[in-house]
XYZ file of C-alpha atoms in Angstrom:
676
model
C -0.116 0.100 0.161
C 1.621 3.220 -1.166
C -1.325 5.575 -1.796
C -4.198 6.848 0.397
C -7.353 4.603 0.021
C -10.441 5.994 -1.833
C -12.788 4.105 0.275
C -13.999 5.782 3.613
C -12.222 4.504 6.613
C -14.658 4.298 9.430
C -12.585 6.058 12.098
C -12.147 8.994 9.982
C -15.658 10.036 10.256
C -15.440 9.496 13.823
C -12.441 11.573 14.196
C -13.983 14.518 12.172
C -16.943 14.578 14.790
C -14.782 14.355 17.655
C -12.281 16.937 16.466
C -15.228 19.349 15.669
C -16.550 19.224 19.211
C -13.233 19.047 20.623
C -11.998 22.231 18.801
C -15.203 24.079 18.992
C -15.108 23.845 22.896
C -11.491 25.142 23.166
C -12.398 28.127 20.810
C -15.343 28.831 23.079
C -13.453 28.610 26.196
C -10.422 30.845 24.577
C -12.872 33.357 23.257
C -14.893 33.705 26.554
C -11.616 34.058 28.535
C -10.519 36.658 25.988
C -13.579 38.422 26.061
C -13.713 38.597 29.855
C -10.177 40.012 29.935
C -10.750 42.602 27.128
C -14.194 43.711 28.698
C -12.373 44.464 32.065
C -9.115 46.431 30.817
C -9.190 49.981 32.090
C -10.857 52.210 29.593
C -7.917 54.460 29.687
C -5.544 52.060 28.405
C -4.738 52.859 24.808
C -5.974 50.404 22.126
C -2.625 49.406 20.929
C -1.803 48.213 24.496
C -5.004 46.339 24.853
C -4.374 44.479 21.921
C -0.653 43.537 23.066
C -2.495 42.280 26.071
C -5.077 40.282 24.421
C -3.320 38.766 21.552
C -0.749 36.767 23.445
C -3.040 35.836 26.206
C -5.452 34.410 23.564
C -2.732 32.107 22.151
C -1.446 31.009 25.730
C -5.070 30.360 26.613
C -5.958 28.186 23.576
C -3.015 25.820 24.416
C -4.046 25.705 27.937
C -7.554 24.825 26.979
C -6.242 22.028 24.534
C -4.226 20.470 27.404
C -7.455 20.621 29.983
C -9.808 19.317 27.298
C -7.442 16.404 26.493
C -7.660 15.292 29.977
C -11.352 15.663 30.054
C -12.047 13.285 27.216
C -9.190 11.067 28.420
C -11.300 10.869 31.836
C -14.315 9.945 29.678
C -12.412 7.220 27.469
C -11.050 5.617 30.746
C -14.422 5.262 32.401
C -16.998 5.188 29.362
C -14.678 4.691 26.271
C -12.405 1.898 25.088
C -13.695 1.997 21.545
C -11.486 2.235 18.455
C -8.615 0.290 20.644
C -5.901 -0.646 18.271
C -4.303 -3.447 20.328
C -5.801 -5.876 22.539
C -6.811 -4.842 26.093
C -4.250 -5.478 28.737
C -6.644 -7.840 30.635
C -7.275 -9.872 27.805
C -5.425 -13.379 27.152
C -2.029 -12.680 25.580
C -2.568 -13.611 21.710
C -0.352 -16.401 20.254
C 1.396 -14.989 17.196
C 1.438 -16.830 13.830
C 3.861 -15.035 11.655
C 6.423 -16.869 9.758
C 8.842 -13.870 9.878
C 10.456 -12.260 12.976
C 9.876 -8.878 14.435
C 13.280 -6.904 14.654
C 13.849 -4.913 18.040
C 16.254 -2.266 17.120
C 18.416 -0.541 19.708
C 20.383 2.145 18.146
C 23.040 3.424 20.591
C 25.625 6.227 20.835
C 28.368 6.293 23.492
C 25.981 5.092 25.893
C 26.310 3.495 29.375
C 27.245 -0.025 28.339
C 25.941 -1.746 31.642
C 22.687 0.093 31.586
C 21.859 -0.756 27.740
C 22.593 -4.339 27.720
C 21.255 -4.987 30.988
C 17.972 -3.413 29.529
C 18.317 -5.703 26.409
C 18.842 -8.697 28.526
C 15.648 -8.062 30.534
C 13.504 -7.572 27.358
C 14.803 -10.864 26.366
C 14.169 -12.459 29.510
C 10.765 -11.221 29.645
C 10.031 -12.316 26.043
C 10.901 -15.605 26.957
C 8.310 -16.102 29.672
C 5.744 -15.326 26.883
C 7.046 -18.614 25.154
C 7.180 -16.488 21.820
C 10.755 -15.264 21.928
C 11.202 -17.032 18.704
C 9.068 -14.422 16.831
C 11.658 -11.765 17.789
C 15.532 -10.888 16.880
C 17.464 -8.323 18.431
C 19.744 -5.589 16.721
C 22.156 -3.304 18.691
C 22.755 -0.507 16.276
C 25.997 1.418 17.273
C 26.913 4.986 16.240
C 29.620 5.168 19.072
C 32.532 6.994 17.865
C 34.577 6.732 21.223
C 36.952 3.807 20.861
C 36.487 2.354 24.429
C 32.724 2.356 24.086
C 33.042 0.605 20.739
C 35.112 -2.325 22.150
C 32.906 -2.275 25.502
C 29.908 -2.593 23.118
C 31.614 -5.633 21.329
C 32.684 -7.221 24.445
C 29.288 -6.876 26.126
C 27.531 -8.261 23.244
C 29.765 -11.470 23.367
C 29.062 -11.669 26.976
C 25.318 -11.137 26.541
C 24.948 -13.910 23.934
C 26.830 -16.119 26.191
C 24.383 -15.277 29.228
C 21.377 -15.936 27.414
C 22.610 -18.803 25.255
C 21.810 -17.137 21.825
C 24.271 -15.696 19.252
C 22.115 -16.280 16.246
C 19.091 -13.917 17.821
C 21.062 -10.964 19.091
C 22.993 -9.104 16.550
C 25.619 -6.071 16.902
C 26.529 -3.703 14.119
C 28.399 -0.316 14.135
C 28.265 1.967 11.520
C 31.352 3.587 10.196
C 29.647 6.639 8.396
C 27.242 7.888 10.874
C 24.807 10.267 8.860
C 21.555 11.451 9.984
C 22.073 10.332 13.758
C 19.346 8.004 14.942
C 17.091 8.301 12.013
C 20.029 7.514 9.746
C 20.745 4.557 11.866
C 17.436 3.095 11.729
C 17.137 3.487 7.792
C 20.786 1.902 7.544
C 18.956 -1.249 9.267
C 16.177 -1.156 6.929
C 18.678 -1.254 3.879
C 20.459 -4.229 5.408
C 17.974 -6.305 6.718
C 14.567 -4.446 6.324
C 13.360 -7.309 3.839
C 13.805 -10.114 6.503
C 11.242 -8.587 9.009
C 8.041 -7.095 8.261
C 7.924 -5.156 11.705
C 10.632 -3.305 13.640
C 10.177 -2.270 17.505
C 12.272 0.753 17.761
C 13.743 1.263 21.333
C 16.009 3.955 22.777
C 19.252 3.304 24.973
C 16.850 3.667 28.059
C 13.839 1.650 27.034
C 12.408 -1.280 28.757
C 9.319 -3.059 27.130
C 7.840 -6.311 28.438
C 7.521 -9.287 26.413
C 3.695 -8.968 26.946
C 3.528 -5.451 25.141
C 5.894 -6.569 22.440
C 3.633 -9.623 21.554
C 0.477 -7.587 21.585
C 1.870 -4.862 19.121
C 2.817 -7.633 16.712
C -0.691 -9.202 17.188
C -2.175 -5.597 16.427
C -0.185 -5.094 13.370
C -0.922 -8.660 11.914
C -4.733 -7.760 12.531
C -4.726 -4.144 11.050
C -2.952 -4.193 7.388
C -3.628 -0.530 6.895
C -1.724 0.315 10.169
C 2.136 1.481 9.547
C 3.048 2.705 13.080
C 1.700 1.886 16.667
C 3.088 4.053 19.606
C 3.083 2.904 23.132
C 2.496 5.166 26.028
C 5.786 5.789 28.000
C 6.099 5.618 31.591
C 9.195 6.875 33.214
C 11.034 4.886 35.890
C 14.078 3.907 37.568
C 15.805 7.224 39.343
C 16.119 8.601 42.820
C 16.330 12.248 42.564
C 13.480 14.681 43.631
C 13.206 15.835 40.138
C 13.031 12.623 38.589
C 10.665 10.939 41.165
C 8.190 13.978 40.663
C 8.302 13.361 37.137
C 7.695 9.697 37.593
C 4.859 10.499 39.712
C 3.155 12.687 37.501
C 3.768 10.533 34.570
C 2.192 7.449 36.377
C -0.599 9.399 38.020
C -1.795 11.645 35.037
C -0.298 9.984 32.282
C -2.897 7.385 31.471
C -5.654 9.948 31.300
C -3.701 12.075 28.791
C -2.702 9.212 26.542
C -6.372 8.117 26.738
C -7.391 11.731 25.649
C -4.784 11.972 22.761
C -6.225 8.632 21.470
C -9.624 10.042 21.499
C -9.027 12.874 18.968
C -5.721 11.527 17.300
C -7.193 7.900 16.486
C -5.476 6.918 13.295
C -3.239 9.884 13.037
C -1.171 9.698 15.996
C 2.261 11.125 16.667
C 5.568 9.056 16.882
C 7.775 9.726 19.803
C 10.817 8.118 18.696
C 10.937 4.827 20.631
C 8.906 2.141 22.184
C 6.892 1.858 18.996
C 6.388 -0.671 16.247
C 6.480 0.241 12.670
C 5.575 -1.585 9.579
C 9.098 -1.924 7.901
C 8.389 -1.594 4.412
C 6.079 1.244 4.779
C 8.872 3.110 6.503
C 11.444 2.219 3.777
C 9.106 3.538 1.148
C 7.921 6.683 2.669
C 10.215 7.895 5.501
C 13.446 9.098 3.705
C 14.179 12.384 5.320
C 14.892 15.324 3.013
C 17.644 17.554 4.126
C 16.504 21.259 4.947
C 18.078 23.883 2.837
C 21.536 24.764 4.220
C 22.284 28.390 5.264
C 19.080 29.223 6.877
C 19.003 28.946 10.832
C 16.593 26.090 10.675
C 18.331 24.115 7.902
C 20.331 20.831 7.700
C 19.608 17.538 8.815
C 15.925 17.035 10.406
C 16.711 16.675 14.137
C 13.270 15.694 15.533
C 12.682 13.038 13.073
C 9.956 11.207 14.808
C 7.116 13.765 14.165
C 7.986 14.123 10.751
C 8.228 10.257 9.947
C 4.539 9.791 11.229
C 3.218 12.654 9.254
C 5.094 10.939 6.127
C 3.547 7.617 6.780
C -0.115 9.308 7.121
C 0.582 11.060 3.994
C 1.089 7.970 2.195
C -2.247 6.513 3.393
C -1.008 4.345 6.397
C -2.491 4.742 9.752
C -0.629 5.528 13.015
C -2.110 4.812 16.281
C -1.574 5.409 19.943
C -2.153 2.017 22.008
C -3.248 4.383 24.929
C -4.044 1.804 27.620
C -0.979 -0.758 26.986
C 1.185 -1.274 30.180
C 4.755 -2.367 30.048
C 6.376 0.384 28.222
C 9.305 2.477 30.135
C 11.949 5.024 29.715
C 14.289 6.680 32.174
C 13.631 10.340 32.737
C 16.435 12.942 33.154
C 17.862 12.831 36.505
C 17.732 16.658 37.341
C 16.074 19.959 36.119
C 19.500 20.599 34.669
C 19.832 17.565 32.673
C 16.211 18.101 31.149
C 16.792 21.491 30.097
C 20.073 20.309 28.342
C 17.754 17.496 26.504
C 15.090 20.406 25.742
C 17.894 22.632 24.258
C 18.147 19.996 21.467
C 14.616 19.179 21.074
C 13.976 22.940 20.807
C 16.136 22.944 17.610
C 14.562 20.026 16.114
C 11.044 21.130 16.921
C 11.602 24.644 15.542
C 12.876 23.046 12.337
C 9.219 21.638 11.684
C 8.154 25.339 10.842
C 9.611 24.365 7.454
C 7.966 21.098 7.161
C 4.411 22.119 8.210
C 3.830 23.699 4.594
C 5.235 20.401 2.864
C 2.695 19.072 0.112
C 0.236 16.163 1.257
C 0.732 16.657 4.941
C -2.584 15.785 7.062
C -4.245 18.861 8.474
C -3.872 17.210 12.033
C -0.281 16.471 11.702
C 0.192 20.023 10.536
C -1.427 21.083 13.807
C 0.721 18.506 15.883
C 3.894 19.929 14.238
C 2.781 23.361 15.334
C 2.235 21.968 18.743
C 5.650 20.790 19.071
C 6.809 24.148 17.958
C 4.513 25.914 20.383
C 5.861 23.841 23.358
C 8.982 26.048 23.278
C 7.677 29.077 21.575
C 4.867 29.613 23.672
C 7.326 30.276 26.631
C 8.647 33.187 24.600
C 5.292 34.330 24.119
C 4.553 34.024 27.892
C 7.578 36.110 28.748
C 6.689 38.785 26.068
C 3.219 38.753 27.601
C 4.558 39.421 31.188
C 7.031 41.951 29.677
C 3.953 44.012 28.314
C 2.235 44.024 31.566
C 5.387 44.924 33.381
C 5.731 47.830 30.762
C 2.231 49.031 31.383
C 2.746 48.741 35.361
C 5.630 51.078 34.741
C 4.428 53.558 32.186
C 0.695 53.741 33.815
C 1.534 53.212 37.633
C -2.040 54.811 38.500
C -3.675 52.216 36.576
C -5.085 49.055 38.106
C -4.463 46.848 34.956
C -6.513 43.875 36.047
C -9.301 45.266 38.640
C -11.057 42.804 40.923
C -14.491 42.656 39.000
C -16.959 40.012 38.347
C -15.415 39.182 34.998
C -11.889 38.915 36.337
C -12.769 36.710 38.930
C -14.644 34.380 36.618
C -11.574 34.588 34.427
C -9.219 33.770 37.417
C -11.580 30.827 38.369
C -11.597 29.496 34.875
C -7.781 29.725 34.441
C -7.391 28.118 37.982
C -9.659 25.264 36.857
C -7.825 24.632 33.578
C -4.504 24.874 35.291
C -5.081 22.598 38.086
C -8.637 20.643 38.193
C -7.211 17.988 36.119
C -5.203 16.854 39.068
C -8.379 15.628 40.552
C -8.845 13.573 37.641
C -5.922 11.313 38.585
C -7.143 11.072 42.205
C -10.590 10.180 41.101
C -9.082 7.189 38.873
C -6.963 5.871 41.803
C -10.158 6.025 44.225
C -12.243 4.261 41.085
C -9.407 1.511 40.764
C -8.875 1.160 44.459
C -5.274 1.756 43.694
C -4.313 4.512 46.161
C -2.155 2.261 48.387
C 0.223 1.825 45.062
C 0.793 5.466 45.389
C 1.747 5.890 49.143
C -2.036 5.595 50.443
C -4.310 8.320 50.825
C -2.030 10.647 52.729
C 1.181 9.847 50.601
C -0.902 10.603 47.539
C -2.157 13.655 48.749
C 1.137 15.011 49.844
C 2.666 14.181 46.509
C 0.000 16.072 44.344
C 0.232 19.070 46.614
C 4.303 18.882 46.564
C 4.145 18.447 42.618
C 1.828 21.248 42.060
C 4.028 23.519 44.433
C 7.450 22.383 42.581
C 5.549 22.606 39.159
C 4.566 26.167 39.969
C 8.017 27.240 40.813
C 9.739 25.550 37.786
C 7.416 26.707 35.024
C 9.026 30.355 35.262
C 12.304 28.869 35.207
C 11.684 26.811 32.061
C 9.979 29.796 30.446
C 13.463 31.763 30.844
C 15.300 28.951 29.497
C 12.943 27.944 26.509
C 12.810 31.594 25.676
C 16.589 31.755 25.575
C 16.758 28.672 23.680
C 14.394 29.807 20.774
C 16.372 33.171 20.454
C 19.332 31.441 20.189
C 18.303 28.925 17.550
C 17.047 31.844 15.410
C 20.337 33.503 15.738
C 21.878 30.509 14.297
C 23.584 28.803 17.517
C 23.310 25.071 16.819
C 22.798 22.382 19.783
C 25.288 19.828 20.491
C 23.311 16.303 19.941
C 25.559 14.172 22.347
C 24.567 11.254 24.708
C 21.825 12.094 27.183
C 22.640 12.120 30.756
C 20.864 9.146 32.328
C 21.958 9.083 35.884
C 23.321 11.928 38.424
C 22.284 14.292 40.882
C 23.352 16.340 44.041
C 24.068 19.895 42.363
C 26.112 21.863 44.554
C 25.526 25.549 45.572
C 28.321 26.667 43.313
C 26.957 24.745 40.408
C 23.453 25.607 40.952
C 24.462 29.460 40.862
C 26.640 29.066 37.759
C 23.783 27.557 35.958
C 20.791 29.437 37.444
C 22.215 32.487 38.948
C 21.097 34.568 35.821
C 17.385 33.580 36.235
C 17.538 34.531 39.781
C 19.209 37.882 39.184
C 16.516 38.688 36.506
C 13.617 37.710 39.113
C 15.219 40.012 41.846
C 15.599 42.967 39.477
C 12.006 42.182 38.268
C 10.574 42.362 41.758
C 12.375 45.617 42.619
C 10.939 47.239 39.465
C 7.504 46.218 40.066
C 7.681 47.009 43.898
C 8.798 50.414 43.046
C 6.230 51.422 40.347
C 3.324 49.118 40.924
C 2.968 46.983 43.920
C -0.568 45.588 42.844
C 0.821 44.048 39.722
C 3.787 42.749 41.673
C 1.278 40.532 43.783
C -0.424 39.358 40.594
C 2.925 38.321 39.025
C 4.441 37.130 42.508
C 3.793 33.173 41.564
C 6.199 33.816 38.606
C 8.954 36.060 40.303
C 9.038 33.684 43.193
C 9.858 30.734 40.791
C 12.618 32.991 39.077
C 14.047 34.409 42.603
C 14.163 30.904 43.932
C 15.566 29.228 40.818
C 19.088 28.319 42.513
C 17.739 26.609 45.611
C 15.153 24.962 43.311
C 17.856 23.586 41.051
C 19.677 22.271 43.885
C 16.670 20.981 45.755
C 15.138 18.976 42.603
C 18.734 17.300 42.354
C 18.745 15.759 45.867
C 18.639 11.933 45.967
C 15.330 10.760 47.988
C 14.675 7.593 49.597
C 12.648 5.050 47.495
C 11.157 3.861 50.802
C 9.305 7.223 51.481
C 5.611 7.863 50.549
C 6.347 11.027 48.708
C 6.016 10.556 44.878
C 5.483 6.637 45.427
C 4.431 4.940 42.218
C 2.995 1.657 41.599
C 6.241 0.459 39.617
C 8.019 1.107 43.055
C 5.302 -0.514 45.078
C 4.522 -3.629 42.712
C 7.440 -3.509 40.006
C 6.961 -5.863 36.859
C 9.221 -8.682 36.307
C 11.250 -6.754 33.788
C 12.007 -3.917 36.272
C 13.090 -6.640 38.719
C 15.075 -8.598 36.194
C 16.673 -5.241 35.065
C 18.153 -4.352 38.659
C 19.682 -7.935 38.798
C 20.957 -7.739 35.429
C 22.402 -4.080 35.817
C 24.191 -5.234 38.915
C 25.755 -8.151 37.137
C 26.955 -6.244 34.146
C 28.517 -3.511 36.298
C 30.635 -6.367 37.834
C 31.650 -8.005 34.236
C 35.256 -7.065 33.717
C 34.699 -7.109 30.117
C 32.908 -3.680 30.402
C 34.793 -2.181 33.217
C 37.838 0.386 33.204
C 40.146 -2.118 31.429
C 41.849 -0.853 28.266
C 39.975 -2.888 25.629
C 42.183 -1.570 22.928
C 45.147 -3.231 24.245
C 43.135 -6.374 24.709
C 42.071 -6.133 21.098
C 45.668 -5.655 19.855
C 47.228 -8.242 22.027
C 44.697 -10.956 22.805
C 44.299 -13.446 19.669
C 40.707 -14.047 20.605
C 39.503 -10.637 20.962
C 41.539 -9.455 17.709
C 39.813 -12.350 15.802
C 36.420 -11.303 17.041
C 36.914 -7.703 16.254
C 38.196 -8.387 12.876
C 34.697 -9.864 12.049
C 33.127 -6.527 12.641
C 35.206 -4.434 10.166
C 35.066 -4.712 6.249
C 38.113 -4.786 4.330
C 39.433 -1.425 2.929
C 40.586 -2.125 -0.614
C 41.929 1.152 -1.622
C 43.698 3.421 0.746
C 45.514 6.519 -0.500
C 49.479 6.490 -0.285
C 49.577 9.600 1.754
C 46.815 8.196 4.140
C 48.704 4.969 4.342
C 51.923 6.448 5.231
C 50.224 8.426 8.147
C 48.823 4.993 9.330
C 51.992 3.519 9.135
C 53.652 6.316 11.047
C 50.926 5.637 13.874
C 51.519 2.032 14.210
C 55.261 2.919 14.479
C 54.790 5.547 17.123
C 52.704 2.685 19.171
C 55.503 -0.042 18.710
C 57.859 2.536 20.093
C 56.001 4.256 22.942
C 53.042 2.085 23.698
C 49.023 2.631 23.675
C 49.125 5.641 25.512
C 51.037 7.521 22.643
C 47.975 7.876 20.460
C 44.472 9.642 20.816
C 41.123 8.209 20.622
C 40.451 9.344 17.040
C 43.736 7.712 16.090
C 42.590 4.402 17.942
C 39.384 4.601 15.991
C 41.283 4.748 12.579
C 43.464 1.654 13.674
C 40.337 -0.160 14.764
C 38.298 0.584 11.402
C 41.322 -0.645 9.411
C 41.959 -4.376 9.072
C 45.124 -4.133 7.439
C 46.494 -1.675 9.899
C 45.181 -3.733 12.683
C 46.742 -7.188 11.600
C 49.997 -5.298 10.977
C 49.898 -3.868 14.391
C 48.812 -7.147 16.211
C 51.626 -9.254 14.368
C 54.345 -6.594 15.095
C 53.361 -6.295 18.680
C 53.990 -9.898 19.250
C 57.507 -9.431 17.713
C 58.385 -6.888 20.207
C 61.461 -7.291 22.538
C 59.946 -9.062 25.619
C 60.692 -6.294 27.990
C 59.139 -3.631 25.840
C 56.170 -5.976 25.209
C 55.451 -6.544 28.770
C 56.025 -2.974 29.823
C 53.775 -1.427 27.283
C 51.142 -3.842 26.612
C 50.836 -6.977 28.706
C 51.225 -5.065 32.122
C 48.303 -3.007 31.201
C 46.052 -5.762 29.768
């Protein structure tokens, strides 16, 4: 299937009706709120200033109403819905797969924590074994690592993993030499090499965990729905003990099911793709998801960085359905450990999302996906709009100090109540669901759950202004042409010091203090209205420290079901991770020396690198000089990049291996064997 079907697909009519009601309600709420604000602005305020107040407010309120309405319809789906489910219900018997071809499970990695990655893969393998359907799957570790030590540890850990689970024919390892287009290029490279072997591929991230039950249900759903090109699973965060991470895990577990159900209600067969923990029809992806390179020279040009949203849109454009399996359990990822790490990740995502402005206008993109791409942009640009709006209110407070900009009228009181409902009322939905399902004990009991909701609400209020400042900074930097560095995501950590916190957040606190002084001098009433925002800015340094503090997993604060009653895969992961850390193959030993000296390690590594038939004479001479330097001075004489050159050249590596064993015994032991 490569073209859109002419016949009417039943869910499309349902989607149109739902979206009409959904967006009409959002428009009504936005219009009502904007009318109330406009009707209650001081008549003495010039029309230009009124417009500058109302337009940003309307934009911000629309996105606020969008989130609230998604929670409302999500609550309805969880209690009265269940229609249009793409995968079998989590409570139904596990289906028996009848496919003749295996599904590929892809694990793209780049200079990751080897123990963490391989422990996760082993846990997925073991979970699939428990289903009795492991034979339906194959695993592919797809490395883009450019650190020589990481590369060799990946190889050694792959061999150790295959020995541990007793299978080398089902777990494959491949490292790309030409690392183009980052993760999307890595996945497409797999498709070119092995795509025809596997009708479906499950794409993971380095911190992904998926249960065997979830994987089997995904394949079954693809088998039963030939129009479907992609099924995204809901993502639940687990595994870290900093206050920030545990807060994120709590929010994700308590409110996540409601929002996932709400998104499914109005997305239906035009779901987004979040980059991992997803199953994709391989031939559909190969046929339609070759990403173009955006025009070079512009601030948003170059390779498409946030590729996942775009790939889902391209599949829909070609007639394939994309779905969110909203109620599926067993799909996990690890959150950033601290607010600082989350902001570093958001800097990269911001650049990728802003590129979507150039893609929104592409021919044939479904209208909903245009809106979803715009939503990705607004997730960062809205902060700049919010900051600009607050700046406008501040300017009015300074230039018109005698005006009460937002007087306590009936209209403004109604607006305040409506805003508070949209901001906070959805939190009661999560509480209502725990009561309905009788699962409050999995969140630390009624008292622990209540304390967690209150604490998270306070933290989210205080961190929101900090994010506003950073996201605004990111957008401005990107539009100025400053590119983000796309490196390895920090997956563990915590314990920010005062000095580090001041260096990271001091500028935010200084702006907050100056802003507070300005408003107190010129317009104390406006200061009171804006005090929640200013408090977050002023307290950003201690807030950065506090959220990085490690907390006890035994406390009832931010307790989650995954801590109280962890799935088998989470228990297996903890055991496997401890064993991987103790494995000498992936410890701090220098594996470069091992590959050069140990005949078995040398032979194994040689199987991973292709033979180079043509090497320019000048390049060959440089490499021979490197070998000579190594033989004379030992492995510490060359850099990481030079090690990579040797490890990627079979002739050069063989020459080095042979000549090392021919060294005088004293030098051989001093430079090589003593460090092995």
